[in-house]
Coordinates of C-alpha atoms and ligand atoms in Angstrom, one line a residue:
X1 CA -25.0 -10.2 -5.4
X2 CA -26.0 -14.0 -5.4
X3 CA -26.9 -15.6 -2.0
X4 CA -26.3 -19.1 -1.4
X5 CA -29.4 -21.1 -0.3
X6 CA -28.8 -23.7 2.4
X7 CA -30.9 -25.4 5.0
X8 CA -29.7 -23.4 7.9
X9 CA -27.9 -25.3 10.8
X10 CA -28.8 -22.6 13.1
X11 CA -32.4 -24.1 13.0
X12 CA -30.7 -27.3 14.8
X13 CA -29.9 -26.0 18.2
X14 CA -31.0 -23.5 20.2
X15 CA -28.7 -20.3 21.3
X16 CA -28.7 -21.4 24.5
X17 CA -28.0 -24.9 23.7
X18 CA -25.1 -23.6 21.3
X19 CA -23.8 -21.6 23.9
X20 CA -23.5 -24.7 26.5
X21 CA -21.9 -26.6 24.0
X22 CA -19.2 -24.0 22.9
X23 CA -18.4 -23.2 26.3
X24 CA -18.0 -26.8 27.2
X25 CA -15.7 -27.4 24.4
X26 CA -14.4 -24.0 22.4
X27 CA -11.4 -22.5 23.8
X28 CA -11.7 -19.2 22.0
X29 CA -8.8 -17.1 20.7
X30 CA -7.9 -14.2 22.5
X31 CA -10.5 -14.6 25.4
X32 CA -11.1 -14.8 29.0
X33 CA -12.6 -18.6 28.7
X34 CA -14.2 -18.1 32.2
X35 CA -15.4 -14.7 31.3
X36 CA -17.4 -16.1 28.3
X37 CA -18.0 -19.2 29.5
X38 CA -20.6 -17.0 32.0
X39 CA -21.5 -14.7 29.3
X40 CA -22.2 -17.1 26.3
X41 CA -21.1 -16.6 22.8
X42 CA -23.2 -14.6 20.4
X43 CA -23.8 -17.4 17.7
X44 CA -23.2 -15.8 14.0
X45 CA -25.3 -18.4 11.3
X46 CA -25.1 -16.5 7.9
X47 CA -24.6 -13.6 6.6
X48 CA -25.2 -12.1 3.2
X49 CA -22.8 -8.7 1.7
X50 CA -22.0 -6.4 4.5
X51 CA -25.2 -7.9 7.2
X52 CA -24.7 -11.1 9.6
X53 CA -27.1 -13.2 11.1
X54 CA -27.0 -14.4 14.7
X55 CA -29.2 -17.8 15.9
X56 CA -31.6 -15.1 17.8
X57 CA -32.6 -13.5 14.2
X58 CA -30.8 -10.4 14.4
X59 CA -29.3 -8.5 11.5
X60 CA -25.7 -7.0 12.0
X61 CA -24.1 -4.8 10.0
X62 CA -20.5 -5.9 9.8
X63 CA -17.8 -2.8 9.7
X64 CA -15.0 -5.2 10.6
X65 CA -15.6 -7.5 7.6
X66 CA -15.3 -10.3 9.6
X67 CA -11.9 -9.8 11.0
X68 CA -10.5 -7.7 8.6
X69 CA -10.4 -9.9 6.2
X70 CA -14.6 -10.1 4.2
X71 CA -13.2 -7.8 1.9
X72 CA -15.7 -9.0 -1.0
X73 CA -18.7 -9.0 1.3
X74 CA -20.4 -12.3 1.9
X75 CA -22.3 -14.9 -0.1
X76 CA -20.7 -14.1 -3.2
X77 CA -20.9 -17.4 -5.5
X78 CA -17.7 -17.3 -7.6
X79 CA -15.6 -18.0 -4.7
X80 CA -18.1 -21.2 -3.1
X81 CA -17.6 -22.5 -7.1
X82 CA -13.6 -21.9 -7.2
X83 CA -13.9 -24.0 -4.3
X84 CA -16.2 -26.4 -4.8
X85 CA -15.0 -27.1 -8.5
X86 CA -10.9 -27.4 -6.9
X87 CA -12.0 -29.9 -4.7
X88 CA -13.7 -32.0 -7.0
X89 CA -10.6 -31.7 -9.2
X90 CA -8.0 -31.8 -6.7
X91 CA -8.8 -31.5 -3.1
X92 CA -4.8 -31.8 -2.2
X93 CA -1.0 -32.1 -3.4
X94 CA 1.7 -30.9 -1.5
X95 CA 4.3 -28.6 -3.2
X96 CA 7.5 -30.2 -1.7
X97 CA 8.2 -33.1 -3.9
X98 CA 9.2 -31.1 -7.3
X99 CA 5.5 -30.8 -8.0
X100 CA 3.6 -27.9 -7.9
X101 CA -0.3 -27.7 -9.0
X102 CA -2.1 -25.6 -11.3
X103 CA -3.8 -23.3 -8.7
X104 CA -0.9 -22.5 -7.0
X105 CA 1.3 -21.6 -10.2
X106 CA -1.5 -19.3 -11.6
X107 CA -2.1 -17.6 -8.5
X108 CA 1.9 -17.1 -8.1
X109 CA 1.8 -15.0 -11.6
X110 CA -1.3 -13.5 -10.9
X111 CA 0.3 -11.8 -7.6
X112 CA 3.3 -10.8 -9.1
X113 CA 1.1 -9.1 -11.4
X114 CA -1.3 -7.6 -8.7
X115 CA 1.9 -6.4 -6.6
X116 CA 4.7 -3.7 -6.8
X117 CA 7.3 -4.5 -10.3
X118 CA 10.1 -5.2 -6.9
X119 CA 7.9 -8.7 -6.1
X120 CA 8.0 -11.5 -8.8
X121 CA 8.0 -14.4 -6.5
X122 CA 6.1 -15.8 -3.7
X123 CA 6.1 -18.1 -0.6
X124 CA 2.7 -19.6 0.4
X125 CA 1.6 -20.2 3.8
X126 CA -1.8 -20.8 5.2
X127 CA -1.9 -17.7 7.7
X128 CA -0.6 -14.1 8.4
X129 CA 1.5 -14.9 11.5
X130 CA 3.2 -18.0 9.5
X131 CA 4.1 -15.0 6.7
X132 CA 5.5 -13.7 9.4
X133 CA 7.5 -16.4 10.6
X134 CA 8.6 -17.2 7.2
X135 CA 10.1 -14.0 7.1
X136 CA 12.2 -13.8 9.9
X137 CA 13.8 -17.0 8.6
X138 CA 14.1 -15.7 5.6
X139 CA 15.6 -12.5 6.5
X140 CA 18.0 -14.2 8.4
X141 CA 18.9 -16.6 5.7
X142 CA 19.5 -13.8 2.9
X143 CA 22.1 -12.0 5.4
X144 CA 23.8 -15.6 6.4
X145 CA 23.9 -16.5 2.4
X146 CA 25.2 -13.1 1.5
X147 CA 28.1 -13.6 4.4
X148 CA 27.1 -11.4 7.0
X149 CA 25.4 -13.8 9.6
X150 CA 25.9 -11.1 11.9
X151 CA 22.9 -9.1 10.8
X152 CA 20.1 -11.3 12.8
X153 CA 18.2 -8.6 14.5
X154 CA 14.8 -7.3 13.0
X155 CA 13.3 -4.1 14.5
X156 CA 9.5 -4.1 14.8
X157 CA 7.4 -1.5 16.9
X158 CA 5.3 -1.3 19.9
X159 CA 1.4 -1.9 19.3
X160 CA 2.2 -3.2 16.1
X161 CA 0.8 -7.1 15.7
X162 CA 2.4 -9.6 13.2
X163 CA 0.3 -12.4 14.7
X164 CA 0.5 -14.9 17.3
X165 CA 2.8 -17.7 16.7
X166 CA 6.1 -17.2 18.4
X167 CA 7.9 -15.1 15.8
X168 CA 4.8 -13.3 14.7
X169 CA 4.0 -12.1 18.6
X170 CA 8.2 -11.1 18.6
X171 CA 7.6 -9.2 15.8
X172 CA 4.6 -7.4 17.2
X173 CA 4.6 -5.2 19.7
X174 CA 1.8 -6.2 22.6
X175 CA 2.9 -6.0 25.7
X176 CA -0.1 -8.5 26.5
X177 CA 1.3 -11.2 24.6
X178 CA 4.8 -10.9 25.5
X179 CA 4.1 -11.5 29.0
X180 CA 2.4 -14.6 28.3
X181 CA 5.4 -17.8 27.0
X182 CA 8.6 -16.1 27.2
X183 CA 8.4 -13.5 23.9
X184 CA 10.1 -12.2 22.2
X185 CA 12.7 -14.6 20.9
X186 CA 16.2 -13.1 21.1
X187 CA 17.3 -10.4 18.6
X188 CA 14.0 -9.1 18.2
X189 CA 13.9 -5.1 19.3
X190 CA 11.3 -2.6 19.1
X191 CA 10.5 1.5 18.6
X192 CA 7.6 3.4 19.4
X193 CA 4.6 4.0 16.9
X194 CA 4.0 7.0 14.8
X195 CA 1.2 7.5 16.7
X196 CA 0.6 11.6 16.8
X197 CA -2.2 11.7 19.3
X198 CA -0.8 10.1 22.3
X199 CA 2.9 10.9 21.9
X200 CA 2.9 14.0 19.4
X201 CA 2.6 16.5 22.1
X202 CA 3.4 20.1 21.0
X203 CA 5.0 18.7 17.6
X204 CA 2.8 19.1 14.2
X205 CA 1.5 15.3 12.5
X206 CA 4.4 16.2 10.2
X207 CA 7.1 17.1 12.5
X208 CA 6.1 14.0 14.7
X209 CA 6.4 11.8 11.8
X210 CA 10.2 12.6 11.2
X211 CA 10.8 12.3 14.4
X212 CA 9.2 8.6 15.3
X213 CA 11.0 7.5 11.6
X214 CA 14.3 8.7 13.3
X215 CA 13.3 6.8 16.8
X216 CA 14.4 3.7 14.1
X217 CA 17.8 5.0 13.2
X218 CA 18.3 6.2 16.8
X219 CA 17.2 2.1 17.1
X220 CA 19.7 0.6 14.6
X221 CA 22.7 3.2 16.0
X222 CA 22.1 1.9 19.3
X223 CA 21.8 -1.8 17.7
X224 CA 25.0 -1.3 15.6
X225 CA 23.8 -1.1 11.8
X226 CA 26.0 -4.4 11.4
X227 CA 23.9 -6.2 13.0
X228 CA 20.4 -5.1 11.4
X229 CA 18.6 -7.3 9.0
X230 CA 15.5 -5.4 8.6
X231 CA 12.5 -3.6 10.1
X232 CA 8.8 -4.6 10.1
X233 CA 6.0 -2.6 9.8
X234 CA 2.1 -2.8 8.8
X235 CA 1.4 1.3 6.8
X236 CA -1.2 1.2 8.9
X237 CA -1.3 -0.8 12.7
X238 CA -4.9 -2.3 12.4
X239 CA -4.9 -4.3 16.1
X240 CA -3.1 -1.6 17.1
X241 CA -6.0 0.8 16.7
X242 CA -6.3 2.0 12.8
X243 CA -3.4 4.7 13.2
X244 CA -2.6 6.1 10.8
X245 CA 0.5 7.3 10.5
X246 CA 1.7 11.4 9.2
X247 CA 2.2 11.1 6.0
X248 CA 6.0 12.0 6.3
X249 CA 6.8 8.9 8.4
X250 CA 7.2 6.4 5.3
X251 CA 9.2 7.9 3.0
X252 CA 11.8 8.7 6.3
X253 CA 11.7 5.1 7.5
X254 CA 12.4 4.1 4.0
X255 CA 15.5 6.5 3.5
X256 CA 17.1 5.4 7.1
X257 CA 16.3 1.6 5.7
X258 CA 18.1 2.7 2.4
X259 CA 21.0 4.4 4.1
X260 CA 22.3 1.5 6.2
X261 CA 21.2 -1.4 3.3
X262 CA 18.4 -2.4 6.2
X263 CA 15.5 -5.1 4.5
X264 CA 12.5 -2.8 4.5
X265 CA 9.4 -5.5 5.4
X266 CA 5.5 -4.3 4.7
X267 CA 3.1 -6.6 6.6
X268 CA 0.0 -6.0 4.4
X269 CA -2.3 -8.6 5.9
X270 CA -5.0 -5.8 6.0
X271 CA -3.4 -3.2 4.2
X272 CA -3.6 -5.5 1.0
X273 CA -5.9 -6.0 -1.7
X274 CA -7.2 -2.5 -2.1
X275 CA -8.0 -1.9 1.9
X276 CA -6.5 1.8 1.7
X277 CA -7.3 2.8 -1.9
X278 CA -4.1 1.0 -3.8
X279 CA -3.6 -2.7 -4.1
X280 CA -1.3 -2.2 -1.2
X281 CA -0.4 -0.3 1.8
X282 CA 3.2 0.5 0.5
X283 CA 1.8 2.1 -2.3
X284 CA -0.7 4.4 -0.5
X285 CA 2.4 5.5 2.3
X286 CA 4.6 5.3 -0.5
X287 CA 7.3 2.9 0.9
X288 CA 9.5 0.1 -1.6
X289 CA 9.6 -2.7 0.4
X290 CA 11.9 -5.8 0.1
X291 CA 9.1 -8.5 1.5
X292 CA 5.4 -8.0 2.2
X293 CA 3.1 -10.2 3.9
X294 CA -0.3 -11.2 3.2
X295 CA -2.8 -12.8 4.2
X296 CA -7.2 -12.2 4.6
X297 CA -7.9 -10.2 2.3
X298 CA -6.3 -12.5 -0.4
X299 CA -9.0 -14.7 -0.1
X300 CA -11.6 -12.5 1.5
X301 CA -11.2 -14.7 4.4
X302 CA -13.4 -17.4 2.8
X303 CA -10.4 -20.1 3.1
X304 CA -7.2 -19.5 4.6
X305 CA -4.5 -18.6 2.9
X306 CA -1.0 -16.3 3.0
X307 CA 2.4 -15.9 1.8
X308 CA 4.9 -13.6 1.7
X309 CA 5.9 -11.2 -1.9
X310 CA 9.3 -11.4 -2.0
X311 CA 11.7 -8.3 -3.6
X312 CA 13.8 -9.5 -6.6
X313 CA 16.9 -8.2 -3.9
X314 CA 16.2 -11.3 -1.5
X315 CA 14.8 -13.9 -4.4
X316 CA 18.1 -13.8 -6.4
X317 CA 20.3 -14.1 -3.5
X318 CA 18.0 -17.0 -2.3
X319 CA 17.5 -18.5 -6.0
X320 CA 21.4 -18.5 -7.5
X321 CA 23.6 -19.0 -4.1
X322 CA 20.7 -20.1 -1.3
X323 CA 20.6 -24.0 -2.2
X324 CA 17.8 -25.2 0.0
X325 CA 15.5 -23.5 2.1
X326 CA 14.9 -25.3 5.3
X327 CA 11.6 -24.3 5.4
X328 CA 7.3 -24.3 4.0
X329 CA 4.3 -25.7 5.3
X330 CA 2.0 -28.6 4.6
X331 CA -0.3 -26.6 2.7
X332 CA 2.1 -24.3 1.1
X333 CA 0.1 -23.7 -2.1
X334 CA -2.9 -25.6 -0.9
X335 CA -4.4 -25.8 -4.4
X336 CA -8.4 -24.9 -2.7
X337 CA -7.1 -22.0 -1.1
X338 CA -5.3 -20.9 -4.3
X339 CA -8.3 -21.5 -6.4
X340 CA -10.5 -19.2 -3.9
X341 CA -7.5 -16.6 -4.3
X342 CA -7.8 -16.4 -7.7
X343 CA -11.5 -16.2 -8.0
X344 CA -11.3 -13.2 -5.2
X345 CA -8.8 -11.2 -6.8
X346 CA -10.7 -11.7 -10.2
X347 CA -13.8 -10.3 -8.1
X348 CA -11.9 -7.4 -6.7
X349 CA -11.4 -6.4 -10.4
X350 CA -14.2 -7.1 -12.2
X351 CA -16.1 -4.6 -9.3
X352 CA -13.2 -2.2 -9.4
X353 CA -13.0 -2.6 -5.8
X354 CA -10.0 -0.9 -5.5
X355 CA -10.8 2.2 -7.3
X356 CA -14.4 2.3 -5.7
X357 CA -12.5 2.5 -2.3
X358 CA -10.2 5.3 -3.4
X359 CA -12.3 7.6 -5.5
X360 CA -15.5 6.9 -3.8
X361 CA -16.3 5.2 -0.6
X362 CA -13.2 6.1 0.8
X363 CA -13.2 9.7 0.6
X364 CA -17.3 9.6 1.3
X365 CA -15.9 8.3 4.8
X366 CA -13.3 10.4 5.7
X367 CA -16.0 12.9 5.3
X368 CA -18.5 11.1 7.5
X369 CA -15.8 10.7 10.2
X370 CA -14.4 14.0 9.8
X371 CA -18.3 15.4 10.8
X372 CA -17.9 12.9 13.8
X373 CA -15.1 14.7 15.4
X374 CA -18.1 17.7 16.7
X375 CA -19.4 14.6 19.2
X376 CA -18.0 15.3 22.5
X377 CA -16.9 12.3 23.3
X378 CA -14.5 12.4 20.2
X379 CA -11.2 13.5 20.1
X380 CA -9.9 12.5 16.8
X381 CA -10.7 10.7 14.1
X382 CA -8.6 8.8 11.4
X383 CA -9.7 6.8 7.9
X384 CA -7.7 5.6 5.4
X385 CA -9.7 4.2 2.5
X386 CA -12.0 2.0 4.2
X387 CA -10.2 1.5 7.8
X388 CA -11.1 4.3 10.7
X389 CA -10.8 4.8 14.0
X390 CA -12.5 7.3 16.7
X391 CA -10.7 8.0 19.3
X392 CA -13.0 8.5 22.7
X393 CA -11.2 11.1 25.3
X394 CA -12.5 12.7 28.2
X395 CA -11.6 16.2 27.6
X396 CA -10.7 16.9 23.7
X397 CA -9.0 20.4 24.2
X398 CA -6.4 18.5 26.6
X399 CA -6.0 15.6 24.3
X400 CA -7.1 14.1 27.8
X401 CA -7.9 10.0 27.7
X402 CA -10.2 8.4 29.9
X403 CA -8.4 6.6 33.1
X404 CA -8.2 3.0 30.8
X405 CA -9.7 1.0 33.8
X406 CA -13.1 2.4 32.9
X407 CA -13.3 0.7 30.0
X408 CA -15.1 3.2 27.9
X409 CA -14.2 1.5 24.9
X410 CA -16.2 -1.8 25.7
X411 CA -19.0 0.2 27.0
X412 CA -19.3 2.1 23.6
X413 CA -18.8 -1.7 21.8
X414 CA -21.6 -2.9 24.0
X415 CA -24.3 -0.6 22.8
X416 CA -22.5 -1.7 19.2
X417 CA -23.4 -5.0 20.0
X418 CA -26.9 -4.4 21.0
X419 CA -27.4 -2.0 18.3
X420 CA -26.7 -4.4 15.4
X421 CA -23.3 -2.9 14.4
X422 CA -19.8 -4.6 14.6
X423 CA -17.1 -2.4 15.4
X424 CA -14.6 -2.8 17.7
X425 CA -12.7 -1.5 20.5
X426 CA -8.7 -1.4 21.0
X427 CA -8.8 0.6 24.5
X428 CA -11.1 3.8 24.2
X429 CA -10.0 3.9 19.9
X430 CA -13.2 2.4 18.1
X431 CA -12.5 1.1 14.8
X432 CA -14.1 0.0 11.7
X433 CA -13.0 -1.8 8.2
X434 CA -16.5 -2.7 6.5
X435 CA -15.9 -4.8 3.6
X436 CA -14.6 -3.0 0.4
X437 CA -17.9 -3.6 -1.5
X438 CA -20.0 -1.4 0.9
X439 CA -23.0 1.1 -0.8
X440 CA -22.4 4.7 -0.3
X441 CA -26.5 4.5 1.4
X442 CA -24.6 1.7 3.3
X443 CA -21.9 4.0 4.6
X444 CA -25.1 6.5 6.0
X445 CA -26.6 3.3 7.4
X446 CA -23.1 2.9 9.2
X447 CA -23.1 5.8 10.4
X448 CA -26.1 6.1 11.8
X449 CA -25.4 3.7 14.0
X450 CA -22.2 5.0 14.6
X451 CA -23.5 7.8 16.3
X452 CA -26.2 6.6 18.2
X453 CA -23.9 4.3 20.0
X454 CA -21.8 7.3 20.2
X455 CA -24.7 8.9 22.1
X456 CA -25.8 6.3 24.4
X457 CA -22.1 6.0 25.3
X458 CA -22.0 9.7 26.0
X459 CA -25.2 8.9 27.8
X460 CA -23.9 6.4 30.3
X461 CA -20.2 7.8 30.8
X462 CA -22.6 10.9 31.8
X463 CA -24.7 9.1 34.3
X464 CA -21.6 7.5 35.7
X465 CA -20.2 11.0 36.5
X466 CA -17.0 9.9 34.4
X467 CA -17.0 13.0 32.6
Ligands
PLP1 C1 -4.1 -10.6 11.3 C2 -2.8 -10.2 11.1 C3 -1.7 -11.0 11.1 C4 -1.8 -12.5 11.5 O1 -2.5 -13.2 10.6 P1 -3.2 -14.6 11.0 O2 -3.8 -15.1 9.8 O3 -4.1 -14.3 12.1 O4 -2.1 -15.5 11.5 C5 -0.4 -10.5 10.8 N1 -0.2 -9.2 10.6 C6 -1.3 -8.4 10.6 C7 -1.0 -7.0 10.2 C8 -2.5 -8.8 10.9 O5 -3.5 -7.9 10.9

């Protein structure tokens, strides 16, 4: 692993003077500004592999790879080059005027290499939730083109997140967001998650699978199957809390999809690039899907960049009776982006990231997590290659949560914080994705820390007489 040497710019300021200054200024995503504002930011300055720094000196083991996205760790040279060397070259052309740049047409074949045999074409956008976007008009083009206008409604599920521009927040599920600017935009419909522990009850993981697949049928029945265009789902919700789903769910989904000619739509924006132990999601559930979305992990988050694979199905209708698109981005093919693309997905195989997560680091962490289940505070636990959640409850017997005003959850991500371990809480389900290139001596040193914030949690939910 090479480091890159700098003159840090932490050295500049202060934390406290950062703080001032970003709280003055920064309007954070997804954040109460007033609540920070107080607080003050933690200020990250570098980071090497799996460690960040912060401007007080701390080291931080990262198990969120940034935000799901550091799959190749940091600091690693052959992406600052791809960058540095495209820039020289050619910082910019736009891919509008009958142009196209070399970057952007190598990456192109290199994904429909990478993917599924279904995906031989691509759409470029700069972010996830722009995929996302692209895919709703796209959807609704393909129906309109083959002469069914009619099918404009796309079913997506609660909890799921497909980002946060308009379409992307329809698509998702969030209750949060939707009550925030009028969401979702019309003929957007959702089903519940697969999501065994909190709505399984007395059913097996397999039975309840079947049966949260058929909650979509029951969905497009209810919709009228004429007026379907297609159903969006991530394998695995990340935002929503790692949950992964039984392992019949897929497969069921994908036969309702088949049986009423519904657009099957993958959103692997952390699913992809070798996240579960496959290139993609879809292969690891074992769904076909029509479109996928991507997004960090093609670039390892080190430029942004995403797009959406789409199915030969869709691309031919689009290509030989669609005429023009109405659509695509300023940097639709950004050719620095691209370049960074290509260098990461050339990293990913010259480490055989993808195999090292499957047949190694993955299944040494199911194990680990597996042995965390004894803690009391634990009621299940879930990995799938390198994502996992642990699910905090109050009584496991009873499959009892914790009354959600407590906030358990950000009290167990507090003593992450001041433990030197990222991981993250969605409600009382703490979740981890460390990046792909993570040491099995690493994963102990994960899970070390793991479960000493597990205990101090236990600890103070103890001396709070929540238990
Ligand atoms: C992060 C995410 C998105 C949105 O991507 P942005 O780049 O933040 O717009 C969409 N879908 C999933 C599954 C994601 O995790």
């Amino acid at each position: 692993m090479s480091t890159i040497q700098q003159p840090s710019r932490a050295a500049k300021r202060s934390t406290k003077e950062w703080q001032q200054a970003d709280a003055a200024h920064f309007l954070h995503p997804f954040t109460d500004f007033a609540a920070l504002a107080k607080k003050g930011s933690r200020i990250i300055t570098d980071a090497n592999n799996i460690y960040l720094h912060d401007s007080d000196g701390n080291k931080i083991l990262d198990a969120m790879s940034g935000l799901w996205c550091v799959n190749v760790g940091y600091g690693q040279k052959a992406l600052v080059d791809a960058a540095a060397r495209q820039m020289q070259e050619l910082p910019f052309y736009n891919a509008f005027f009958q142009t196209a740049t070399p970057p952007s047409i190598e990456l192109a074949e290199l994904l429909a290499e990478v993917t599924p045999p279904q995906f031989q074409h691509v759409f470029f956008t700069s972010s996830g939730s722009e995929g996302n976007d692209t895919i709703v008009r796209m959807v609704r083009r393909y129906w309109d083109v083959l002469g069914q206008p009619e099918r404009q409604v796309i079913i997506g599920r609660h909890n799921g997140y497909h980002g946060s521009t308009m379409a992307g927040a329809s698509l998702g599920g969030m209750s949060g967001m939707h009550a925030q600017g009028g969401l979702p935009i019309p003929n957007i419909t959702h089903i519940e998650q697969p999501h065994w522990f909190e709505l399984g009850g007395d059913q097996s993981r397999e039975d309840f699978g079947l049966t949260a697949a058929r909650w979509l049928e029951e969905k497009i029945l209810a919709v009228g199957p004429e007026r379907v265009a297609a159903f969006i789902g991530e394998p695995i919700q990340g935002a929503g809390g790692v949950i992964v789903p039984p392992t019949t769910y897929w497969p069921e989904i994908q036969r309702i999809c088949d049986k009423y000619g519904i657009l099957l739509v993958s959103d692997e924006v952390i699913c992809g690039f070798g996240r579960t132990g496959e290139w993609f999601g879809c292969e690891t559930v074992g769904s076909r899907p029509d479109l996928m979305t991507f997004a960090k992990g093609v670039t390892s988050g080190y430029i942004p960049l995403g797009g959406v694979m789409v199915g030969e199905r869709i691309a031919k209708v689009l290509i030989e009776q669609g005429g023009e698109f109405n659509h695509g981005f300023t940097y639709s093919g950004h050719p620095v982006a691209c370049a960074v693309a290509l260098a990461n997905i050339g990293l990913i195989r010259q480490l055989n990231l993808v195999s090292h997560v499957k047949h190694n680091v993955g299944p040494y962490l199911a194990q680990q997590f597996a042995e965390l289940a004894e803690h009391p505070l634990v009621g299940e636990t879930q990995t799938c290659g390198l994502m996992g959640a642990v699910q905090l409850v109050k009584d496991k017997a009873k499959r009892q949560m914790f009354d959600s005003a407590l906030e358990v959850g950000m009290v167990c991500r507090g003593h992450c914080f001041g433990n030197g371990l990222i991981m993250r809480a969605v409600g009382d389900r703490m979740i981890i994705a460390p990046p792909l290139v993570i040491t099995r001596p690493q994963v102990d040193e994960m899970m070390a820390l793991i479960r000493r914030c597990l205990d101090l949690t236990l600890a103070d939910v103890q001396a709070r007489g929540w238990l």
